[in-house]
Coordinates of C-alpha atoms in Angstrom, one line a residue:
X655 CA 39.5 -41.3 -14.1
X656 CA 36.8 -39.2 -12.3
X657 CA 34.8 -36.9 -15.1
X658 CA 34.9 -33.1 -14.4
X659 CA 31.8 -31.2 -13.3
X660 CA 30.7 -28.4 -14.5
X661 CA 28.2 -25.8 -13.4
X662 CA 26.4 -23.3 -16.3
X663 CA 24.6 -19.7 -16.3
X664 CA 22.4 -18.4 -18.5
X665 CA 19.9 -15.0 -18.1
X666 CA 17.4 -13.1 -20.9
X667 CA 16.7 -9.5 -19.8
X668 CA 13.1 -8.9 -20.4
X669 CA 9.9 -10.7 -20.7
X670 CA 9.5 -9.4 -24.1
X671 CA 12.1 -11.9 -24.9
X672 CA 9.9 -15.2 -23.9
X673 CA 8.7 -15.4 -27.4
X674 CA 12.2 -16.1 -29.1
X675 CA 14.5 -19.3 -28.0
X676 CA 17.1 -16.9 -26.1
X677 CA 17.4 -19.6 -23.2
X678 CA 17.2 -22.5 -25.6
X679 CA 20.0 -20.9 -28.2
X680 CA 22.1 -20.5 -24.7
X681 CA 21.8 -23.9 -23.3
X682 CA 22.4 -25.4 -26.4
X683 CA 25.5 -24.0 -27.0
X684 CA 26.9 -24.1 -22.8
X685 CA 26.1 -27.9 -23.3
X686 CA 28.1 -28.6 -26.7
X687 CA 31.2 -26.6 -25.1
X688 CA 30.8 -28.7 -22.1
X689 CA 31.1 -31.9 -24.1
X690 CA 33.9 -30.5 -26.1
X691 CA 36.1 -29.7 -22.8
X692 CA 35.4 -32.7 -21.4
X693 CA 33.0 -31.5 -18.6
X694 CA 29.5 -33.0 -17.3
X695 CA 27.0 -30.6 -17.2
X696 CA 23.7 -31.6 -15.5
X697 CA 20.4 -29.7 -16.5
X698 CA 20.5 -29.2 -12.7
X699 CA 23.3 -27.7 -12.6
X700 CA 22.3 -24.7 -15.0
X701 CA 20.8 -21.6 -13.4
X702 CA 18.7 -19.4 -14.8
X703 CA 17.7 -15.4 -14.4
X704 CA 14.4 -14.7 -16.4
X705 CA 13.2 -11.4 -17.2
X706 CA 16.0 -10.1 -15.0
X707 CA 17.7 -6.6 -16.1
X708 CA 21.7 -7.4 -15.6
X709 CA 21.8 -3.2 -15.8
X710 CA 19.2 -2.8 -13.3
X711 CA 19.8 -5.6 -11.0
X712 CA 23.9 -6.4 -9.1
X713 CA 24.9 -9.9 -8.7
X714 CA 24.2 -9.8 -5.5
X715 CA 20.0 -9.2 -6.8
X716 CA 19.7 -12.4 -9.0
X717 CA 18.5 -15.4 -7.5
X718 CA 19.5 -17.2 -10.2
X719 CA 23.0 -16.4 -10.1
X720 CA 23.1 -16.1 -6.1
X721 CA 21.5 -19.8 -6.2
X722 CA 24.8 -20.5 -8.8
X723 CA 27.2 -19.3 -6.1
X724 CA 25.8 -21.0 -3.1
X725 CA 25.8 -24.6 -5.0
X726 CA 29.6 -24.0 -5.8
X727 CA 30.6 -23.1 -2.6
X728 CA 28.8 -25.9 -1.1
X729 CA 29.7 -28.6 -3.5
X730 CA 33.0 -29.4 -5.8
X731 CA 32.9 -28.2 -9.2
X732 CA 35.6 -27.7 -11.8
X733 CA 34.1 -25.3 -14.3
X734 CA 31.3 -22.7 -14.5
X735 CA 30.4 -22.2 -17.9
X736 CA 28.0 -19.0 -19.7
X737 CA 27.1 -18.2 -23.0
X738 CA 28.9 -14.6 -23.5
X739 CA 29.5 -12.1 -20.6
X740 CA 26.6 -9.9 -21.1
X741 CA 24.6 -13.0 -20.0
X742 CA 26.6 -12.6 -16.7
X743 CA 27.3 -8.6 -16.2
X744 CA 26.2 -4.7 -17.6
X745 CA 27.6 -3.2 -14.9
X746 CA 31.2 -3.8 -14.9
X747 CA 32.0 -4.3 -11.7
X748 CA 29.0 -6.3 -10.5
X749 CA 29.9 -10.0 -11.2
X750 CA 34.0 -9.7 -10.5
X751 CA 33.2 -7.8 -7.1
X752 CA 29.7 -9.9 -5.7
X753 CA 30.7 -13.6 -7.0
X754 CA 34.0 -14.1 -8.8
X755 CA 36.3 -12.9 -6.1
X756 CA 34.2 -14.6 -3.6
X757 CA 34.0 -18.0 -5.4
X758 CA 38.1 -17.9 -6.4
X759 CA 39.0 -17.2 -3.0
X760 CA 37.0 -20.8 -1.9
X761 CA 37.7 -22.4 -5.1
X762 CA 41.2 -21.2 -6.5
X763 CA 41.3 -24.1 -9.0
X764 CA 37.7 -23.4 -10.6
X765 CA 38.0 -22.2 -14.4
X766 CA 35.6 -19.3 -16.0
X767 CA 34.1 -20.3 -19.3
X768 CA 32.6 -18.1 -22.5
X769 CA 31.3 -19.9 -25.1
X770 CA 31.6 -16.9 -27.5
X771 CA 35.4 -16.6 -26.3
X772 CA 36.4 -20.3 -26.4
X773 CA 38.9 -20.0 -23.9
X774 CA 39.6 -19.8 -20.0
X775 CA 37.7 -16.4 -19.0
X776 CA 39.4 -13.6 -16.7
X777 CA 38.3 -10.4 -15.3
X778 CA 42.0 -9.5 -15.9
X779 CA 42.1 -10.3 -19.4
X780 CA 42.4 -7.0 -21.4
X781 CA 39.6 -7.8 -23.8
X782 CA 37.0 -8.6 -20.8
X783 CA 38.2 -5.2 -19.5
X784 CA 37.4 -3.6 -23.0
X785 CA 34.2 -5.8 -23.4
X786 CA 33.0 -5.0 -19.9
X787 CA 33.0 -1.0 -20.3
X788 CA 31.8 -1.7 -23.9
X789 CA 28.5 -3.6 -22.5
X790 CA 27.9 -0.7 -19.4
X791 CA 28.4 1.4 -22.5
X792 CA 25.3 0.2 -24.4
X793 CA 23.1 -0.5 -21.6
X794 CA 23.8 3.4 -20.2
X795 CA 22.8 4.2 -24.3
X796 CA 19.5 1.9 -24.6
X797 CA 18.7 3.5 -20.8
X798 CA 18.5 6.9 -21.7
X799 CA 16.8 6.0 -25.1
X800 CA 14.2 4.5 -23.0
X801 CA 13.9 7.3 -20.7
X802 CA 13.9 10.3 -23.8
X803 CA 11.1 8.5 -24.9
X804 CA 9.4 8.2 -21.5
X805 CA 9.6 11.9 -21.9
X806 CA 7.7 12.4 -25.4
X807 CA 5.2 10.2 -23.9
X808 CA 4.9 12.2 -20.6
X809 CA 5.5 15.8 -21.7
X810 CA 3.7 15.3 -25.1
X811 CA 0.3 17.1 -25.3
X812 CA -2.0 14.0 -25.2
X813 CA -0.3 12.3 -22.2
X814 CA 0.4 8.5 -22.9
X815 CA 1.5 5.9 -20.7
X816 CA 5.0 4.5 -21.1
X817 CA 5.5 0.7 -21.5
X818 CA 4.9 -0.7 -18.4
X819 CA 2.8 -3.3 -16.3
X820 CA -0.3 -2.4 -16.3
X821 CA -2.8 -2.0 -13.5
X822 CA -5.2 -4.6 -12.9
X823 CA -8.8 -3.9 -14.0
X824 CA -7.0 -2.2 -17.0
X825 CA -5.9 -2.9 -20.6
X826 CA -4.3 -0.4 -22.7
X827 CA -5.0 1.3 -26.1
X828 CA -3.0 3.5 -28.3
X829 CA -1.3 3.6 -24.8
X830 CA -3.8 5.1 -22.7
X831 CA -5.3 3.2 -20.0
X832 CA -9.1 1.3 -21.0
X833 CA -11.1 -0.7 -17.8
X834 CA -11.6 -4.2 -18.6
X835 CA -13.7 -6.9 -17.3
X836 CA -11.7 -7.1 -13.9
X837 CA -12.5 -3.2 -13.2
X838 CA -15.6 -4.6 -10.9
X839 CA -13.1 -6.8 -8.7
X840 CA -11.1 -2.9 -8.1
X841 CA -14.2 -1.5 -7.2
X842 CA -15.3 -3.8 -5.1
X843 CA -11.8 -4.0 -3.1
X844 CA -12.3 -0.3 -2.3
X845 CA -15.8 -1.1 -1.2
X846 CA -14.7 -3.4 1.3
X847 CA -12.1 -1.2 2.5
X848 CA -14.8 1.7 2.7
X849 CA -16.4 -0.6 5.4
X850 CA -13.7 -0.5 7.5
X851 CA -12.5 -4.0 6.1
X852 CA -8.7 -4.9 6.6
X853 CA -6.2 -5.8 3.4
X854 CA -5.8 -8.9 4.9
X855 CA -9.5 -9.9 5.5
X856 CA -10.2 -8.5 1.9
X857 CA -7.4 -10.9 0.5
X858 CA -9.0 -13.8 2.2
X859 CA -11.9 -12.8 0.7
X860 CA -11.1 -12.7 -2.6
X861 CA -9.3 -16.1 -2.1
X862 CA -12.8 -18.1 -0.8
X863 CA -14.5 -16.5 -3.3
X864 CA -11.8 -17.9 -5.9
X865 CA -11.8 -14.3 -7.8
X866 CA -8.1 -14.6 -9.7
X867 CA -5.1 -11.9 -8.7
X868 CA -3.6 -9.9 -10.5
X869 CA -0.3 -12.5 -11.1
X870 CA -2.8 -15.3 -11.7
X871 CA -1.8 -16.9 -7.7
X872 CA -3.2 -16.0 -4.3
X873 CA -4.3 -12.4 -3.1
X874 CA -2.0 -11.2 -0.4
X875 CA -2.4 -8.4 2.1
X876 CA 0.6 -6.4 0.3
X877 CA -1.4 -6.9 -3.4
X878 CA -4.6 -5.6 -1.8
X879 CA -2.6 -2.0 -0.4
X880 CA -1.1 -1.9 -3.5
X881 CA -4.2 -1.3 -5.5
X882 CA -5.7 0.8 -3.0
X883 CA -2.4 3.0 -3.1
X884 CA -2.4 3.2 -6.7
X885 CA -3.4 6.4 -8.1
X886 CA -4.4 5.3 -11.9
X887 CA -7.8 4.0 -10.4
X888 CA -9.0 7.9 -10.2
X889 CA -7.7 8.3 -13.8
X890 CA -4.3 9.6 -12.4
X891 CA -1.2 8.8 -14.3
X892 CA 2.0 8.8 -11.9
X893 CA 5.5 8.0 -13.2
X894 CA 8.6 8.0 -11.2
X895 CA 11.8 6.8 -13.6
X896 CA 14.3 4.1 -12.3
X897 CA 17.5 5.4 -11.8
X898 CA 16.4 9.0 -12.2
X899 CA 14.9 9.9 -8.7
X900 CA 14.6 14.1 -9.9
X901 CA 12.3 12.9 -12.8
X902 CA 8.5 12.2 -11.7
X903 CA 5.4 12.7 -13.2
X904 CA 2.0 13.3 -12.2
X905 CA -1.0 14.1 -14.4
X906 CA -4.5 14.0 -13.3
X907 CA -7.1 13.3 -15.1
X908 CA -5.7 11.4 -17.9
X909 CA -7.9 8.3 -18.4
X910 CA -10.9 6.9 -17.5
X911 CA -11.3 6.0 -13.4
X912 CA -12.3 2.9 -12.0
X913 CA -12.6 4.5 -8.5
X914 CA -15.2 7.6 -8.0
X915 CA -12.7 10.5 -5.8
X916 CA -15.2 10.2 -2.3
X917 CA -14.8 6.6 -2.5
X918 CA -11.0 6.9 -2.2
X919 CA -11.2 10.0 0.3
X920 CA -13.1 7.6 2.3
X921 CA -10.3 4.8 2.1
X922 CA -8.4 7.3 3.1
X923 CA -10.4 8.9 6.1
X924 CA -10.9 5.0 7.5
X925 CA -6.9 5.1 7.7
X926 CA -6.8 7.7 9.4
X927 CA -9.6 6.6 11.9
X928 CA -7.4 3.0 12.3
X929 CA -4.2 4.9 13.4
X930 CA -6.4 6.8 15.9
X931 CA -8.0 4.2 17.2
X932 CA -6.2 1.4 16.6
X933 CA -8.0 -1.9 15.2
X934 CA -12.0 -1.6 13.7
X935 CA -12.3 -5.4 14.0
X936 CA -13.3 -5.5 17.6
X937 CA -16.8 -6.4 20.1
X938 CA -15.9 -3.3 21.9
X939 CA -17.7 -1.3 19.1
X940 CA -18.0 1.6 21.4
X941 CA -14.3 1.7 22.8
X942 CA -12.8 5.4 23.6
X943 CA -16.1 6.7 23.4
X944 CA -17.6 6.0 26.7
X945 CA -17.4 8.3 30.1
X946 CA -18.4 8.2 33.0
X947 CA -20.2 11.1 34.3
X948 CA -19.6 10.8 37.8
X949 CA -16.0 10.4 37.3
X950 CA -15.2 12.3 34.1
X951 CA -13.0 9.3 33.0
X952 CA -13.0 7.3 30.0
X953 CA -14.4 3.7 30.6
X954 CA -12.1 0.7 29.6
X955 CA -12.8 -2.3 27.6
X956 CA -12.2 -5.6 29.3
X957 CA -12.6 -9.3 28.8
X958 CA -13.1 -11.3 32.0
X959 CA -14.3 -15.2 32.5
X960 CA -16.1 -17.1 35.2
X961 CA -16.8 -20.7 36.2
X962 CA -20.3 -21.8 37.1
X963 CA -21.1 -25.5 38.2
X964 CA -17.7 -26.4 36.2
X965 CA -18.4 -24.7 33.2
X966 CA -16.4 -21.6 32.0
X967 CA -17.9 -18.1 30.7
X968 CA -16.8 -15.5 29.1
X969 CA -18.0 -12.0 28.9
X970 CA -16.6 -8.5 28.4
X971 CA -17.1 -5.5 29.9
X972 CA -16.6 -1.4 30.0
X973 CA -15.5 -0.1 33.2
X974 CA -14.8 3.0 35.0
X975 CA -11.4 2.1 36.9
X976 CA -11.7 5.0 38.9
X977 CA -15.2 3.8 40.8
X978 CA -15.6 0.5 39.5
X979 CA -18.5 0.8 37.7
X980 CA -19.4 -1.4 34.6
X981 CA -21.6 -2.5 32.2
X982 CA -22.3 -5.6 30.1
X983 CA -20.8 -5.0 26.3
X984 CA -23.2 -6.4 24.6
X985 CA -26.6 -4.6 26.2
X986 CA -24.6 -1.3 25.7
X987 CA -23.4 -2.1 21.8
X988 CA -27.2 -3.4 21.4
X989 CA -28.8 -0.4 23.2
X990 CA -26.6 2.4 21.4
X991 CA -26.6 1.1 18.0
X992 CA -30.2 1.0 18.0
X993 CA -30.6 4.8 19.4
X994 CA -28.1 5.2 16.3
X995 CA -29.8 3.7 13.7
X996 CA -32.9 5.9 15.0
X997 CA -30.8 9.1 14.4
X998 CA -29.3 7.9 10.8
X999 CA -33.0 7.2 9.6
X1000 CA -34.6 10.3 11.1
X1001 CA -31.8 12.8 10.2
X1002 CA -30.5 11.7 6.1
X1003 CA -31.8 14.7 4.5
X1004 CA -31.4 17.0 7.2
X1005 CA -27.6 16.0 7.3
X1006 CA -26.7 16.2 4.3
X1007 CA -27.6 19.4 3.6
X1008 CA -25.9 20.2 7.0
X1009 CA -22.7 18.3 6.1
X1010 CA -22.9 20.9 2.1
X1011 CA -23.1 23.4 4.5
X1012 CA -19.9 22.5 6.7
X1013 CA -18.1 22.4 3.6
X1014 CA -18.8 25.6 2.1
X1015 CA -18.0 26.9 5.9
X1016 CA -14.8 25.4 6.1
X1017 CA -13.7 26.7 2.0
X1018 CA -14.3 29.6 3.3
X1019 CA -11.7 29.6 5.8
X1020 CA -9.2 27.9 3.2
X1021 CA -9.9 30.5 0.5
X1022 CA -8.9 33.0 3.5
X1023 CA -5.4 31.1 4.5
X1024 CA -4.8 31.0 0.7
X1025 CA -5.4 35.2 0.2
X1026 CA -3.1 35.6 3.8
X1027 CA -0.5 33.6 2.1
X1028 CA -0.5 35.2 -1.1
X1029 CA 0.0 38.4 0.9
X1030 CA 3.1 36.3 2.7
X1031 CA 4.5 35.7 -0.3
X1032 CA 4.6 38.7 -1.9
X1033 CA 6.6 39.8 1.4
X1034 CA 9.0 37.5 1.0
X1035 CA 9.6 38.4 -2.7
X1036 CA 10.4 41.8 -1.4
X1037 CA 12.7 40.4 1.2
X1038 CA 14.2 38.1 -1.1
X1039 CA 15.5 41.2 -3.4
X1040 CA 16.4 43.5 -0.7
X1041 CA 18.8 40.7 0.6
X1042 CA 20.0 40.2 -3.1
X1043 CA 21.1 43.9 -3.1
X1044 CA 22.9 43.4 0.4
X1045 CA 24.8 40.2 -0.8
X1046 CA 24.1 39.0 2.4
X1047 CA 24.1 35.0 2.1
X1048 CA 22.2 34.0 5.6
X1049 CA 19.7 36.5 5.2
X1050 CA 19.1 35.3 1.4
X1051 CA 19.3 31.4 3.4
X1052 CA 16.6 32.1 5.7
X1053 CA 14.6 34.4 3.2
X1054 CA 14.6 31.0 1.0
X1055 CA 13.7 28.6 3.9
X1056 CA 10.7 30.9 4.8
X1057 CA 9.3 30.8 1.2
X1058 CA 9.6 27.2 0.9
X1059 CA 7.6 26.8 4.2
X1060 CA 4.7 29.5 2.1
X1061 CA 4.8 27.6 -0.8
X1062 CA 4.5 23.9 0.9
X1063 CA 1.5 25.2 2.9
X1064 CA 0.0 27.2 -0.2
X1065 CA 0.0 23.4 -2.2
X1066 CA -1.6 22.1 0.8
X1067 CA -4.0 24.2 0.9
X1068 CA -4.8 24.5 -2.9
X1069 CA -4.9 21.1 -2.6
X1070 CA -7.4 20.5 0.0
X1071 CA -9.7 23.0 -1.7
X1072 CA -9.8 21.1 -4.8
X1073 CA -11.1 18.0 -2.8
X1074 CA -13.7 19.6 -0.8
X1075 CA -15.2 21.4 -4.3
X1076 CA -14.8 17.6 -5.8
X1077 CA -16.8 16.8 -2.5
X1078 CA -19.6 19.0 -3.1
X1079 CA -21.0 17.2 -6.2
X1080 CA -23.9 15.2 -5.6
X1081 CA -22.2 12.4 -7.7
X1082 CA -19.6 12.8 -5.2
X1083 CA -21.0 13.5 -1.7
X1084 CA -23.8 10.7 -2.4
X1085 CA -21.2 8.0 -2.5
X1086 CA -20.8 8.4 0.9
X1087 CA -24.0 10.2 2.5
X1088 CA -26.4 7.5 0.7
X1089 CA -25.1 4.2 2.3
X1090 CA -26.4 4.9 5.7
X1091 CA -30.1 4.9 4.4
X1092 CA -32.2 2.2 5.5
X1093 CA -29.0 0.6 7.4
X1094 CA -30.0 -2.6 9.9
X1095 CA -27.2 -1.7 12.1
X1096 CA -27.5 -5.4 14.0
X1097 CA -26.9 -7.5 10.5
X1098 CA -23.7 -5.3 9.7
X1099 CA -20.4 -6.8 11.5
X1100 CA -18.9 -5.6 14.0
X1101 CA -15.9 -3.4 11.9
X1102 CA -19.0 -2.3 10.2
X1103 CA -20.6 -0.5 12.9
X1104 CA -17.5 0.1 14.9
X1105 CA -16.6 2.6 11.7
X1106 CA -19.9 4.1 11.8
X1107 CA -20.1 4.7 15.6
X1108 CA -16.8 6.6 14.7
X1109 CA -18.2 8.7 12.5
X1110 CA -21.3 9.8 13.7
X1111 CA -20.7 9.8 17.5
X1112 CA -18.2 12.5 19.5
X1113 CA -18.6 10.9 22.9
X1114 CA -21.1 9.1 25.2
X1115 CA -21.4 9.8 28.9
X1116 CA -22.9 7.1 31.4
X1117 CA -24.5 7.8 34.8
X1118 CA -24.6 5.1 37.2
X1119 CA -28.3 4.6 36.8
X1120 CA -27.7 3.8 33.3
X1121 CA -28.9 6.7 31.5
X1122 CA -26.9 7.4 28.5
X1123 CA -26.2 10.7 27.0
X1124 CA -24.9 11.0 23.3
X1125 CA -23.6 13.7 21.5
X1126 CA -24.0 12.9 17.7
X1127 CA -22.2 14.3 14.7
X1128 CA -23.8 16.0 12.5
X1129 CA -20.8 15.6 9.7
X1130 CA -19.6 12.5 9.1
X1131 CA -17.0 13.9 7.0
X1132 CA -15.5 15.4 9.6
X1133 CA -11.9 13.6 9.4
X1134 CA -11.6 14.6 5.7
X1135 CA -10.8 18.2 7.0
X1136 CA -11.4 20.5 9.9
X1137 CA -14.9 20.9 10.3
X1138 CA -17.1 22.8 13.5
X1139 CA -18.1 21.2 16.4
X1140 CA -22.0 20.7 15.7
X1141 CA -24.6 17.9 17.7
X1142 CA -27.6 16.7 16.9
X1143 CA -30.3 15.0 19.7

């Protein structure tokens, strides 16, 4: 006589719970009821969830339990045995509707077992029903528990972080968020990406360098834009609550930063600069910046390749496809960076009080939108209460859609003001301005100098003797905001 096979499930919700002998206490007692019903039970054949939310997560989301169904399906079992049902479901309609109808419908003959209940389990048993809504029941209670005191936390006057993860390069006190010993790595991630450097070329090199990750394994592309995304490295505390998609939170300010504000704006500018012009890591350093003078056209980039006495070469070109004329890469990149590096030595102090200057220009025009808009507003107020005392609904509709549009441009504008008053402190502004003193333009790569021929230079234009003519900007800030047109040289 063949012996039965069984197959066994068993979960703990949080990592919290790694400390206690949750999983041990479970497999102990799914074995011993095994034995006792005459099944064989395999430590292979006992999946586990850990640290997975039963409430938070379907069926359908556990590996463990998804990794359960496909072994069933795919091999003969008798039995599947679990500790209690709260080991298997918190939703109530989870497990029945994502893996028990499935499985009975393959399997008709395969038995349910609880060891808490003893007997045969069924979703159509009247006490699973009443044990079911019971379980959803305390896990709806402990969730808004958690989220109430989210709320103290968040709304109290000394804001404090709810229990979490917590950032790399922090630990937390009394919870507020402290830097640790890792707060250098952070720094130096947006560093790199100040340069122009892309996630994934930072995450290899952070891997040859051996520098541990945040989860102890390799650096990836997607951990790298995570941290650079993450607004608690300028002190910002951000909270958006599962479940609750009304309720976020956003406090600035809160704890100490890892990440001065013009080192982020620049992360942020280089974006910008990448979806404009595409890739930074590139030998055409100049690219979409080159005209011709006869033509007026922009000169393309190209790579082209020879053979010489049976030998192949390689070498790249910019060219005018509308007369054909071109020019050899690498004398242009070596001629033009050279004339920049010139203009970056010659013209650091001169620029940067140019670049204070731009910026004080350009508040000015903001602090004049934001007055205009004030004035809007008050208009629509007016409007809004003359079409309250007409009752007339698509006047009131559009009177409402007209001061949302006010108010979304007001924040935006508010908004930008604050940065460029953050930009104008020398703490600030120097982050930027002061790492183009003393550059060696030829020892920098080539994302290096492709990012700073993108801030600095408008536009070059070629004649076909060879004679270049640059137009220079004076503002390398430029993409942070709308600045004027100015030239130097």
């Amino acid at each position: 006589m063949s012996m039965k096979k069984a197959a066994g499930y068993i979960r703990r919700s949080s990592s919290q719970q790694k400390d206690n002998d949750s999983f041990e206490i479970q497999k102990l007692a799914i074995t011993e009821f095994a034995k006792r019903a005459g099944y064989v039970l395999a430590d292979e054949f006992i999946f586990e969830d850990d640290a997975v939310s039963a409430y938070k997560k379907s069926a359908y989301q556990r590996r463990g339990l998804m990794l359960l169904k496909k072994t069933i399906l795919e091999n003969d079992f008798d039995a599947v045995i679990f500790y209690d049902f709260s080991r298997i479901d918190r939703k109530v309609y989870s497990f029945v509707s994502e893996f028990y109808y499935d499985v009975i419908q393959a399997k008709p003959h395969l038995k349910f077992y609880s060891t808490t209940k003893g007997t045969e389990w069924s979703p159509e048993d009247l006490d699973v029903k009443l044990f079911l809504i019971l379980a959803n029941a305390e896990s709806m209670d402990k969730a808004r528990r958690t989220i109430d005191s989210h709320h103290r936390n968040l709304k109290g006057e000394n804001k404090k972080r709810p229990g979490a993860c917590v950032p790399y390069g922090y630990d937390v006190r009394d919870k507020v968020l402290v830097p640790n010993q890792y707060a250098s790595i952070i720094l130096f991630i947006f560093y790199l990406a100040s340069w122009g450097h892309s996630m994934k070329s930072i995450a290899s090199l952070l891997n040859e360098v051996k520098i541990e990750s945040p989860r102890n394994g390799v650096w990836r592309s997607s951990t790298v834009e995570h941290i650079l995304k993450n607004p608690a490295y300028l002190g910002h505390l951000a909270w958006d609550m599962e479940h609750t998609s009304q309720m976020t939170f956003f406090y600035e300010n809160v704890h100490e930063p890892i990440v001065p504000f013009a080192l982020h704006k620049v992360v942020q500018m280089n974006n910008e600069l990448k979806k404009k012009y595409h890739k930074l890591d590139t030998p055409f350093i100049f690219a979409d910046l080159l005209y011709c003078k006869t033509c007026k056209q922009q000169l393309q980039h190209r790579n082209a390749s020879t053979k010489k006495a049976g030998k192949s070469y390689t070498y790249m070109k910019y060219q005018c496809t509308h007369c054909q004329y071109e020019l050899d890469t690498k004398q242009v990149n070596a001629y033009l960076l050279k004339d920049l590096e010139h203009k970056l030595q010659c013209a650091t102090k001169f620029r940067h009080k140019e670049v204070i200057k731009d910026i004080n220009a350009t508040l000015k025009v903001f602090h004049s939108r934001l007055s205009q808009l004030k004035e809007k507003k008050e208009r629509i107020e007016y409007n809004e209460q003359h079409a309250h005392n007409l009752d007339n609904a698509d006047l009131l509709i559009a009177v409402e859609n007209a001061k949302q549009q006010v108010l979304s441009e007001f924040q935006e504008v508010n908004l930008r003001i604050l940065e460029m008053e953050l930009l104008l402190r020398d703490s600030e502004l120097n982050v930027f301005l002061e790492r183009f003193e003393r550059l060696t333009l030829n020892s920098l790569s080539n994302t290096e100098n492709r990012l700073i021929t993108l801030y600095f230079i408008q536009r070059v234009s070629i004649n076909k003797q060879g004679r270049f003519s640059v137009e220079y900007s004076i503002n390398p800030l430029k993409f942070l905001y709308q600045p004027r047109e100015n030239s130097i040289g």
